[in-house]
Short mmCIF file of C-alpha atoms in Angstrom, two decimals:
data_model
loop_
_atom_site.label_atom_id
_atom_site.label_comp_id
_atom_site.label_asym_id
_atom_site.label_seq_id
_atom_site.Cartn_x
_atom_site.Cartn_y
_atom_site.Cartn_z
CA UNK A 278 0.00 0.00 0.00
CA UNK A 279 1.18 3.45 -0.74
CA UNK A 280 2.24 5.41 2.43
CA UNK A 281 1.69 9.54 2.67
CA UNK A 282 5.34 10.79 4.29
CA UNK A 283 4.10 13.79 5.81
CA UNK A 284 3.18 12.81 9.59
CA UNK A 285 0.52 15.32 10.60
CA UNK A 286 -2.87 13.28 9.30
CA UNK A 287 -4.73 14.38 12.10
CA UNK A 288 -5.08 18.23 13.30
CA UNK A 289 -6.17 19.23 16.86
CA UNK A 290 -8.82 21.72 15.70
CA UNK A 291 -10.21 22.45 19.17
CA UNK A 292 -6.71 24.77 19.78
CA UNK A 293 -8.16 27.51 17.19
CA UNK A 294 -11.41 27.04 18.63
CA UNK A 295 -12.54 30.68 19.08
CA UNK A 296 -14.23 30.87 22.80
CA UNK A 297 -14.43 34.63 22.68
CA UNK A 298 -18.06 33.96 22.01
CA UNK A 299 -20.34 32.30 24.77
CA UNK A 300 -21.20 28.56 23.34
CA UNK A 301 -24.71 28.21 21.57
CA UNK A 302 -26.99 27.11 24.71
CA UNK A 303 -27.65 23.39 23.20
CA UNK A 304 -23.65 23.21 23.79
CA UNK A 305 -23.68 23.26 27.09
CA UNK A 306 -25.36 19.96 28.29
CA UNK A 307 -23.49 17.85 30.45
CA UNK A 308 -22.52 14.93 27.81
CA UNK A 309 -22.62 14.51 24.03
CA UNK A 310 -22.26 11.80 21.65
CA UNK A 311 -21.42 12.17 17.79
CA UNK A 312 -21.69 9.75 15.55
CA UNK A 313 -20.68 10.00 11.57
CA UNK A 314 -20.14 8.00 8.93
CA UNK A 315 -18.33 8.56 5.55
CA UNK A 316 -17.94 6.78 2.30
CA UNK A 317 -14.96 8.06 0.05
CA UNK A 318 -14.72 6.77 -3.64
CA UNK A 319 -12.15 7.77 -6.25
CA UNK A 320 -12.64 8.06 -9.94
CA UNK A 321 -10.82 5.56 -11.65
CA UNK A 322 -12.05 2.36 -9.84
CA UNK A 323 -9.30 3.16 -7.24
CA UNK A 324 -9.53 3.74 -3.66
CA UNK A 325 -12.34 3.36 -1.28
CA UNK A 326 -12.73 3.94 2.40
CA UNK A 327 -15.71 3.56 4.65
CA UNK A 328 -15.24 5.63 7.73
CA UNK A 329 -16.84 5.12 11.71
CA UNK A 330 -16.22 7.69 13.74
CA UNK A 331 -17.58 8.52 17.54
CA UNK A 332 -17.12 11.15 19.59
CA UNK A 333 -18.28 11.53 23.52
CA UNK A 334 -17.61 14.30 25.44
CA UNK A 335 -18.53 14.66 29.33
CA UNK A 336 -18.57 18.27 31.27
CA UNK A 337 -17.98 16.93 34.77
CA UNK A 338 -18.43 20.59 35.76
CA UNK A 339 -18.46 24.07 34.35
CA UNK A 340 -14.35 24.07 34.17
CA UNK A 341 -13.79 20.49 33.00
CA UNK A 342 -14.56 18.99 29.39
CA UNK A 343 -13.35 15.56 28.69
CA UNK A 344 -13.61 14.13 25.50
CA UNK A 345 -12.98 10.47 23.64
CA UNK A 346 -12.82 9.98 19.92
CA UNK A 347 -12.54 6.59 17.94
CA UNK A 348 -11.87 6.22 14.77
CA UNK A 349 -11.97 3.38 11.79
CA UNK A 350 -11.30 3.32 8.75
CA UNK A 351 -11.52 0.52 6.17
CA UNK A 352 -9.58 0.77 2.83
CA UNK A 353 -9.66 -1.40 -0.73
CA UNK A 354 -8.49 -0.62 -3.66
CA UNK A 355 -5.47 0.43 -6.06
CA UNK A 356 -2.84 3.19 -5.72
CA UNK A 357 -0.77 5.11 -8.35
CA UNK A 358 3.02 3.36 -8.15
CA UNK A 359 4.75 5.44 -10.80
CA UNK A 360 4.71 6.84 -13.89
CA UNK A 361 6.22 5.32 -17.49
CA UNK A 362 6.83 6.20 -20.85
CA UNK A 363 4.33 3.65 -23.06
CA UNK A 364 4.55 4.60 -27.13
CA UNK A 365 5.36 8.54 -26.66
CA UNK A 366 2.22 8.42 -23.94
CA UNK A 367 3.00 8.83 -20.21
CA UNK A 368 1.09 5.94 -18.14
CA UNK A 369 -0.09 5.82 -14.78
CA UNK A 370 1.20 2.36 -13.59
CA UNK A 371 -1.22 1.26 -10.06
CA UNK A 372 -0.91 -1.01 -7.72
CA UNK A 373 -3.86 -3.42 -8.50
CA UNK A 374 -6.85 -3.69 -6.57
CA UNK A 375 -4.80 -5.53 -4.15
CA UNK A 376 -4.81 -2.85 -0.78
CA UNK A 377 -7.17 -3.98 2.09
CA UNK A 378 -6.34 -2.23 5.48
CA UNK A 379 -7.79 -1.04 8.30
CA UNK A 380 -7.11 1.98 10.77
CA UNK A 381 -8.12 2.41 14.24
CA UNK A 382 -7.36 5.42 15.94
CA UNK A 383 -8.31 6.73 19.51
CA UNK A 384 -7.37 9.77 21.51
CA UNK A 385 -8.70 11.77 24.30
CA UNK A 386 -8.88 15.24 24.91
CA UNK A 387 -9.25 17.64 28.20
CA UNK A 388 -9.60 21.02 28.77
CA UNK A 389 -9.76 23.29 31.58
CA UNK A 390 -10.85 26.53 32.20
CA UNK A 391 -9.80 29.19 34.24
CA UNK A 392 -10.50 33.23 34.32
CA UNK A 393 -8.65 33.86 31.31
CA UNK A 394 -7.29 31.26 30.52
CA UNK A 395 -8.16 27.94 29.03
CA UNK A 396 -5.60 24.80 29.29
CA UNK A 397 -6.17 21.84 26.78
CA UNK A 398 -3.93 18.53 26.64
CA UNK A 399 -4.71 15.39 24.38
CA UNK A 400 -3.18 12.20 23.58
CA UNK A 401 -3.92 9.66 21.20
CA UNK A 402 -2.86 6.28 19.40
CA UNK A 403 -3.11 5.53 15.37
CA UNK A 404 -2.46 1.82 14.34
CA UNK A 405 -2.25 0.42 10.96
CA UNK A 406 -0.66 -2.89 9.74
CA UNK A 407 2.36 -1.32 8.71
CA UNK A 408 1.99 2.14 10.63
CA UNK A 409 1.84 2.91 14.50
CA UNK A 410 1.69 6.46 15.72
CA UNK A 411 1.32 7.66 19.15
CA UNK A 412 0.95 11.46 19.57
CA UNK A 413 0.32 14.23 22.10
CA UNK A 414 -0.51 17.94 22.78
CA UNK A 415 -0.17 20.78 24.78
CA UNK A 416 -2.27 24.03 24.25
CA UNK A 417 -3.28 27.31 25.66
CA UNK A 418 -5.89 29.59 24.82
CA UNK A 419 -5.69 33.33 26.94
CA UNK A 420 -8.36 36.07 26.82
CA UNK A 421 -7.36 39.47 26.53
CA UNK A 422 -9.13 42.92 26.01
CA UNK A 423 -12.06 42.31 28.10
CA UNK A 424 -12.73 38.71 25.89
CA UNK A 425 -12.66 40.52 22.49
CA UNK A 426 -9.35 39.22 21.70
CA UNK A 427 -7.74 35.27 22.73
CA UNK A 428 -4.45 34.09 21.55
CA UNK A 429 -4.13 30.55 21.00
CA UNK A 430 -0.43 28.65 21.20
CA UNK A 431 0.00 24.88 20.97
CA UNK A 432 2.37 22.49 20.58
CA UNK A 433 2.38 18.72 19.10
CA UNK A 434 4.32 15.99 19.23
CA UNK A 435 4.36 12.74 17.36
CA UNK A 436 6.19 9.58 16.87
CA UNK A 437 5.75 6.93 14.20
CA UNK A 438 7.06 3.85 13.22
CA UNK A 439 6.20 2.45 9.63
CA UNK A 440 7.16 -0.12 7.15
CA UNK A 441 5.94 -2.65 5.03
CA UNK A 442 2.88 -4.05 5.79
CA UNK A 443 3.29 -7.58 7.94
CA UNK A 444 6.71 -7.34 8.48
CA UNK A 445 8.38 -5.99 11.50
CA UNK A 446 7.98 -1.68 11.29
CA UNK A 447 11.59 -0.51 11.46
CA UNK A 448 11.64 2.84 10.15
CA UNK A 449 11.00 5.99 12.28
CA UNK A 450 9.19 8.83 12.20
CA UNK A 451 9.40 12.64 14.79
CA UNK A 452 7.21 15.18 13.99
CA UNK A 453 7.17 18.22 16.19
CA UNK A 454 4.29 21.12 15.42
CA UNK A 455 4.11 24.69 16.65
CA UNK A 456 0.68 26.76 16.68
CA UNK A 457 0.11 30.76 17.34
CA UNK A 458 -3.26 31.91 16.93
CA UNK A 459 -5.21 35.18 17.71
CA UNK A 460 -8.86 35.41 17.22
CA UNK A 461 -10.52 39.04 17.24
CA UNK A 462 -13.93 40.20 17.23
CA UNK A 463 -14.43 42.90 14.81
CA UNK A 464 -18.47 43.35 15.74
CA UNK A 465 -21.27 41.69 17.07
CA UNK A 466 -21.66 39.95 14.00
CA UNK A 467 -18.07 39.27 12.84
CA UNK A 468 -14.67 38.04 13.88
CA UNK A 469 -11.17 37.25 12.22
CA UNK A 470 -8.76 34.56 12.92
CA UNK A 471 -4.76 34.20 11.99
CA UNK A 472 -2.60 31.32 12.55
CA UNK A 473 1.04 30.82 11.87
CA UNK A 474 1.75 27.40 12.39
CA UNK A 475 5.31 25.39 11.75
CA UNK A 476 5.82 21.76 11.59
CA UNK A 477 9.59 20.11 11.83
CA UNK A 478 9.49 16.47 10.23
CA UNK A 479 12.47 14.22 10.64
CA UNK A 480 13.46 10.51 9.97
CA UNK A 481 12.38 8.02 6.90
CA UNK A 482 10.19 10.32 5.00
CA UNK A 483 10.09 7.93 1.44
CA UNK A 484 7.61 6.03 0.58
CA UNK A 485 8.16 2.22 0.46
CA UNK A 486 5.54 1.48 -1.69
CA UNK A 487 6.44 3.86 -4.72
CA UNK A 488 8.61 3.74 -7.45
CA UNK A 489 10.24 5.74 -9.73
CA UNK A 490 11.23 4.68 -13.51
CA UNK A 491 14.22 5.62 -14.88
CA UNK A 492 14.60 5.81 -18.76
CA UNK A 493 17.34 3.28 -19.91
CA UNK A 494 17.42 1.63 -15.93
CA UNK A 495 13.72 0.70 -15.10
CA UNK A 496 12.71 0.88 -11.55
CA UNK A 497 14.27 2.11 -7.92
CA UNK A 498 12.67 3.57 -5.26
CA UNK A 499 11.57 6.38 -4.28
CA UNK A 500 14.07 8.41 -1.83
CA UNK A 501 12.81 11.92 -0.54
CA UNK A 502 14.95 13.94 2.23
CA UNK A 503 15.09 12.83 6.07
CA UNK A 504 13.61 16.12 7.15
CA UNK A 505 10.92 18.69 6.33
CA UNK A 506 9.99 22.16 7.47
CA UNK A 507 6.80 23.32 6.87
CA UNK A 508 5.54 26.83 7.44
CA UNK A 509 1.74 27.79 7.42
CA UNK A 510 -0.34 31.10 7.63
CA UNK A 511 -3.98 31.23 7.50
CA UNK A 512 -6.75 33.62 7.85
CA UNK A 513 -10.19 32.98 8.62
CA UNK A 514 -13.61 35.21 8.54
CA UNK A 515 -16.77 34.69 9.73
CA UNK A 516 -19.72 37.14 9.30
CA UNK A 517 -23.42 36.99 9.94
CA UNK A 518 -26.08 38.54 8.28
CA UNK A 519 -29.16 40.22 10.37
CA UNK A 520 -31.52 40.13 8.04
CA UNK A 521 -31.55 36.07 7.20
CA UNK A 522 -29.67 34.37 10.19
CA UNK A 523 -26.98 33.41 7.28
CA UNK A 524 -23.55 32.96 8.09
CA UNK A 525 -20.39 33.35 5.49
CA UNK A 526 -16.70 31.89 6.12
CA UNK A 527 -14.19 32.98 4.08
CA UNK A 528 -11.10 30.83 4.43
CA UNK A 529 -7.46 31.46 3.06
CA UNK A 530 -3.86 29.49 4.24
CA UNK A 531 -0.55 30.18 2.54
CA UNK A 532 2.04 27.08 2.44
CA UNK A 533 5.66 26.99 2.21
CA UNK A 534 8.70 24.20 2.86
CA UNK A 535 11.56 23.09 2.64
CA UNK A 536 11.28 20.42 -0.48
CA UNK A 537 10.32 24.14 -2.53
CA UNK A 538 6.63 22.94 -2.29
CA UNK A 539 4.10 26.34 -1.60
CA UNK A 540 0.33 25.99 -1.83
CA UNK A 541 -2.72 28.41 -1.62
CA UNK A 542 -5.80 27.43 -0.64
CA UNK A 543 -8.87 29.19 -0.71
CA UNK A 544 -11.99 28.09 0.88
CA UNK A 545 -16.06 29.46 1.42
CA UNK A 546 -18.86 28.18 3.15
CA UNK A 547 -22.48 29.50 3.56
CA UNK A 548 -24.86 28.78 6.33
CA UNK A 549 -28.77 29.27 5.09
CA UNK A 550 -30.80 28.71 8.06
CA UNK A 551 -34.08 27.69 6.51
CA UNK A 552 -37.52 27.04 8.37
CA UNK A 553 -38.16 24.31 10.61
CA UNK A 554 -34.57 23.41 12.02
CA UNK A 555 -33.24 23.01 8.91
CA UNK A 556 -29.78 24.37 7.26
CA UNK A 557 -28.28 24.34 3.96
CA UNK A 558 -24.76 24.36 4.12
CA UNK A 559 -22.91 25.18 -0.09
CA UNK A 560 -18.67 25.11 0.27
CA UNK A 561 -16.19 25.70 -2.45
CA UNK A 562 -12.54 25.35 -1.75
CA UNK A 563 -9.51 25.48 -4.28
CA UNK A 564 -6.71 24.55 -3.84
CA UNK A 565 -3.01 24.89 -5.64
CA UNK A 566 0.71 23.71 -5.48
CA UNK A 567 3.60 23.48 -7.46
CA UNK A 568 6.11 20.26 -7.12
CA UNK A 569 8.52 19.31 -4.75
CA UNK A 570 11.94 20.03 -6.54
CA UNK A 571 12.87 16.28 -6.24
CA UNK A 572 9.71 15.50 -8.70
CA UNK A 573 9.42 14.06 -12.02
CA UNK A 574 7.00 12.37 -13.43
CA UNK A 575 9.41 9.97 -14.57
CA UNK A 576 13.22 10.30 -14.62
CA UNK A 577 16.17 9.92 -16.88
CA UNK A 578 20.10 8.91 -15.99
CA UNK A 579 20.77 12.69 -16.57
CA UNK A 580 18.13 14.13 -14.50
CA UNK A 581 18.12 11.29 -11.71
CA UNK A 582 19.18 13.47 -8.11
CA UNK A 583 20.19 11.90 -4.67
CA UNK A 584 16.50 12.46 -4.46
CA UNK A 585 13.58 11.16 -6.32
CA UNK A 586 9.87 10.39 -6.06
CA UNK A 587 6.73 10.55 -8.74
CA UNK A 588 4.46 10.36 -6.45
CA UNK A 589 1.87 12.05 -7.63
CA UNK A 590 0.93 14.05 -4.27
CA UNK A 591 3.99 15.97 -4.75
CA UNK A 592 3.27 17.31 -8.32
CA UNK A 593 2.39 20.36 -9.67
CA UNK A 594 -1.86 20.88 -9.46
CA UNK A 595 -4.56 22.73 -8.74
CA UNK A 596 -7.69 21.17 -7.30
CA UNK A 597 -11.55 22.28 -6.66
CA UNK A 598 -13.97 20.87 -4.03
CA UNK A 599 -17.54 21.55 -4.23
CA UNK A 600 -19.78 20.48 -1.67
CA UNK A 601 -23.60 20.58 -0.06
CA UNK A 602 -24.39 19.71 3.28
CA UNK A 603 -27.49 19.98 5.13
CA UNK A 604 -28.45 19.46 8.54
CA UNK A 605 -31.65 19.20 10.72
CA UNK A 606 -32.43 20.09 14.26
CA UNK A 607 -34.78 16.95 15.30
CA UNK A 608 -35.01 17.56 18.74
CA UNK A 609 -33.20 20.26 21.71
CA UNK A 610 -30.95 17.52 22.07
CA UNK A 611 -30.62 15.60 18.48
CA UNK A 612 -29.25 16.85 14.83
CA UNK A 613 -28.58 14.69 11.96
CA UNK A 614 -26.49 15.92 8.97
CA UNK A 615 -26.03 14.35 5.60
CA UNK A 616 -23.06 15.98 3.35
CA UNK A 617 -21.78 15.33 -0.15
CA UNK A 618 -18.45 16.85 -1.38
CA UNK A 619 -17.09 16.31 -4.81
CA UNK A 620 -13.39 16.98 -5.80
CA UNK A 621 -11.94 17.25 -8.95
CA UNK A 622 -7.73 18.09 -9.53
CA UNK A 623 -6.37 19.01 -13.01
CA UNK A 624 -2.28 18.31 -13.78
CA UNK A 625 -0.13 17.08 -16.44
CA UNK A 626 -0.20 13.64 -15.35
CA UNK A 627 -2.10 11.16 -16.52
CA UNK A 628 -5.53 9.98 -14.62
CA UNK A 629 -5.67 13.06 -12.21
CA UNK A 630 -7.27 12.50 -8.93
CA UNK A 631 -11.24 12.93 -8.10
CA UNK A 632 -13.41 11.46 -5.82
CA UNK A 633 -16.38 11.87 -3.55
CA UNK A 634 -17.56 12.11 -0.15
CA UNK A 635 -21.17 11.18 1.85
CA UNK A 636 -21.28 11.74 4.97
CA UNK A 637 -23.84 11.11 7.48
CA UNK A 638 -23.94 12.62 11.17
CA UNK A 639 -26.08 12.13 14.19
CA UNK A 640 -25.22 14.07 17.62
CA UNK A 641 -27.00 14.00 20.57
CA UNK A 642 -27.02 15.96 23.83
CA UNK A 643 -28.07 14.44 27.45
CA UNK B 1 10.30 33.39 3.59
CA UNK B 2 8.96 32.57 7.45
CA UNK B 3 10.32 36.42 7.92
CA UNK B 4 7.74 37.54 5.74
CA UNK B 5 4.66 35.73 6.82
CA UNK B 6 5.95 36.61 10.25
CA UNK B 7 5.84 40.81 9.41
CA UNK B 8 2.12 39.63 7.77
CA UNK B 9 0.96 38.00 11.04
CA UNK B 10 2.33 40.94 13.30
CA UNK B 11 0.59 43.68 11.14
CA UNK B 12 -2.68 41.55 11.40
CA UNK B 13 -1.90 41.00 15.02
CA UNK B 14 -1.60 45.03 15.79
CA UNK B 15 -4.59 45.73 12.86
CA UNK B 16 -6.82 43.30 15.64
CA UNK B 17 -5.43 45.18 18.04
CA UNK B 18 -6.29 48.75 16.92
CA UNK B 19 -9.95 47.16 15.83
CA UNK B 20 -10.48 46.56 19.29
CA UNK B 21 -10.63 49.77 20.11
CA UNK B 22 -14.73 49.95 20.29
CA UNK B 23 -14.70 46.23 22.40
CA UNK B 24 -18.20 43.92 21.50
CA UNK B 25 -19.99 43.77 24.69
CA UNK B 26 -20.78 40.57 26.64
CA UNK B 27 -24.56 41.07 25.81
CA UNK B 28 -23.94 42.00 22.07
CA UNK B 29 -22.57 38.48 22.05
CA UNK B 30 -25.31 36.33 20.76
CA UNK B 31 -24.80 36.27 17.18
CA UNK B 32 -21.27 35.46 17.43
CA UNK B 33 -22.49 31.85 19.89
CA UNK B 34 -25.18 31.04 17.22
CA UNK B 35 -24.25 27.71 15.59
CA UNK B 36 -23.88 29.01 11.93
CA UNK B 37 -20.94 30.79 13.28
CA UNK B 38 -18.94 28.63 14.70
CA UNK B 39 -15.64 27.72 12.73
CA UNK B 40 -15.43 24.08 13.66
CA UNK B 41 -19.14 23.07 13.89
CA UNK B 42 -19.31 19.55 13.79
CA UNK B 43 -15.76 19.11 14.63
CA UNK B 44 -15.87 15.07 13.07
CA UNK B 45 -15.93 16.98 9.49
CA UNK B 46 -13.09 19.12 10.01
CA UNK B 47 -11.07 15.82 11.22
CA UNK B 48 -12.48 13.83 8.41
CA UNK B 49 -11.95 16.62 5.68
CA UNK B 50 -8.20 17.55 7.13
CA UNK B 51 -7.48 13.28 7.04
CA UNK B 52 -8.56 13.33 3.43
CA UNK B 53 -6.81 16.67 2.08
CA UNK B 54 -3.67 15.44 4.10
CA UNK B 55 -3.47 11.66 2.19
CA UNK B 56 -4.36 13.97 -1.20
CA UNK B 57 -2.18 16.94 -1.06
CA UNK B 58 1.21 17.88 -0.21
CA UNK B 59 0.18 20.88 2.11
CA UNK B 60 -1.57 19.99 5.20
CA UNK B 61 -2.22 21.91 8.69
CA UNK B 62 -2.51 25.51 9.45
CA UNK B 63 -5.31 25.81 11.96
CA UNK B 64 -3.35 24.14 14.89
CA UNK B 65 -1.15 21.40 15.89
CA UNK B 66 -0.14 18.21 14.14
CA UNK B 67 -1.96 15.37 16.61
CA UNK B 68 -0.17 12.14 14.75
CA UNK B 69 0.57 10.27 11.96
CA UNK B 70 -0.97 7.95 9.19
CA UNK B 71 -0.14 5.61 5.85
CA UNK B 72 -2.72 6.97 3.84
CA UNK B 73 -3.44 6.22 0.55
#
């Protein structure tokens, strides 16, 4: 199965949480349970993943929040290997619909709250047949200018072992992650957000089950540095509208590191409160990034480095995600959501990536 | 290149700062707690869509801090 070498899959969302505002009243019932279930298909007849995931959360008192997630995914499918020259035509060459895996994941969260201050640790555990990850966090949230303005800073650590699936995992992987964010209300119906985040990623950062093809040679594998630095800023806005309820969130992140990869993504979302608990939800995101300067789509002996992948996440593309959700308010203490997102990514190479993405969500509140 | 998103995220810090200057009240408030404006409503999306972009894409993060690792396809 083909591995991602980046180690941050899952981000701790709850440090930006802005808390400058009071939480909506149905929030703050003494437990919660989430459910939500997801089924991802590419184009292509090539991956597919079902997704369980449950979250419960427990306010033991008005300072405490406690919170357990689980997570499992089940994948089958095929995988782009590499790319090769077939009668002047570059072809995508994939694994065969031979990839079956699972992924269970759990981690817990707690937060604490004090006068101006709010303290949040987590932990958690990822396991995979050939990739283990246990992982942590620290994070602070303090309120300044009479609540109007809270600075976020975090910090994550995580540590991964990975390999070939079955066999002993041997290879080692240290990701550290720093967060700064400040949140500021701008009126009683808006706010901004801006975080600077930077991630340090060190150890076996390849991918054992790529390839590259070399003109002339045939196939070796694909060797990427053994660290990466990666630098983000984003800004987010939120505004509602009196006359409707509506909401709008305007989204917009800037990415930079160290293998020359930088990205833009842009990203809106509309909340349409409609009558009768219900709420239509239309996103649009794009996305764009050029390659990683060790890329090729394939290689020759003259343009063969000390590094090399063609994998095709590190190419040069530009992607667009549109999406619908909408959710109804059953109950005080009940929602259900149902979601569809559809993405579609143009490059060079052949067979570029789309898929889509139903969701369905039920929380309730006790 | 970090130099320059860092003089970016100072001038937005002290534009926040100066915007402050007429603070939102405690009882102007409600708006701001009403569910259509939260950022991370339904928080299992945001960890499902940020697990999906991440196996997809080469950026990933930006809203917070890395909480572990994955093989994802």
């Amino acid at each position: 199965m083909s591995k991602e070498t980046s180690l941050s899959c899952l981000t701790s969302a709850a440090l930006a949480l802005p808390a400058l505002a009071q939480a909506a009243p149905d929030m703050l019932e003494d437990a919660q349970v989430e459910y939500q279930f997801s089924y991802y298909d590419e184009a292509d007849e090539r991956m597919q993943a079902r997704t369980h995931q449950v979250r419960a959360s427990l306010q033991p008192s008005d300072k405490l929040n406690l919170n357990l997630d689980l997570t499992r995914d089940t994948l089958s499918g095929a995988s782009p290997m590499f790319n090769m020259p077939v009668e002047g035509q570059t072809q995508q060459i994939l694994s065969g619909a031979s990839i079956h895996e699972k992924r269970d994941v759990v981690s817990f969260g707690a937060s604490y709250k004090m006068a101006k201050n709010l303290l949040k640790v987590g932990l958690g555990r990822s396991v995979e047949n050939d990739y283990k990850s246990n992982f942590y966090s620290l994070g602070l949230s303090r309120y300044l200018n009479q609540k109007n303005t809270q600075v976020d800073v975090g910090v994550g650590l995580s540590l991964d072992k990975h390999g070939i699936a079955d066999q002993p995992l041997t290879d080692k992987k240290r990701s550290l992650s720093y967060h700064l964010g400040v949140t500021q209300l701008l009126s009683p119906q808006s706010f901004i957000q801006a975080n600077l985040g930077y991630g340090q990623h060190r150890g076996v950062l390849s991918d054992p089950y790529k390839k590259v093809y070399i003109e002339g040679k045939g196939l070796d594998v694909d060797l990427r540095p053994e660290s990466r630095y990666q630098s983000t800023l984003s800004l987010l806005y939120a505004r509602q509208f009196k006359s409707n309820d509506s909401a709008l969130h305007l989204g917009y992140r800037y990415y930079q590191d160290n293998w020359d990869i930088k990205a833009h993504t842009l990203s809106a979302k509309y909340h349409y409160p409609l009558a009768k608990g219900w709420m239509l939800i239309p996103e649009f995101r794009y996305y764009k990034q050029n390659s990683a300067d060790f890329y090729q789509v394939y290689f020759n002996q003259d343009s063969i480095g000390s590094y090399h992948s063609s994998d095709y996440r590190l190419a040069d593309f530009s992607a667009q995600t549109w999406g619908l959700s909408v959710n109804k308010r059953l109950s005080d203490k009940a929602k259900i959501e149902l979601g569809w997102q559809s993405y579609r990514s143009r490059r060079d190479t052949p067979n570029p990536l789309a898929f889509d993405l139903l969701r369905l969500a039920i929380k309730l509140q006790f | 290149m970090l130099a320059t998103i860092m003089r970016y995220f100072w001038f937005f810090f002290c534009l926040s700062l100066l915007a402050a200057c007429q603070p939102v009240k405690p009882w102007q408030r409600g708006s701001l707690a009403s569910e259509q404006m939260q950022l991370y409503q339904g928080s299992l999306q945001s960890s499902l869509d940020d697990h999906v972009y991440f196996s997809k894409e080469a950026a990933s993060g930006g809203y917070g801090v890395a909480a572990g690792g994955c093989g994802c396809n």
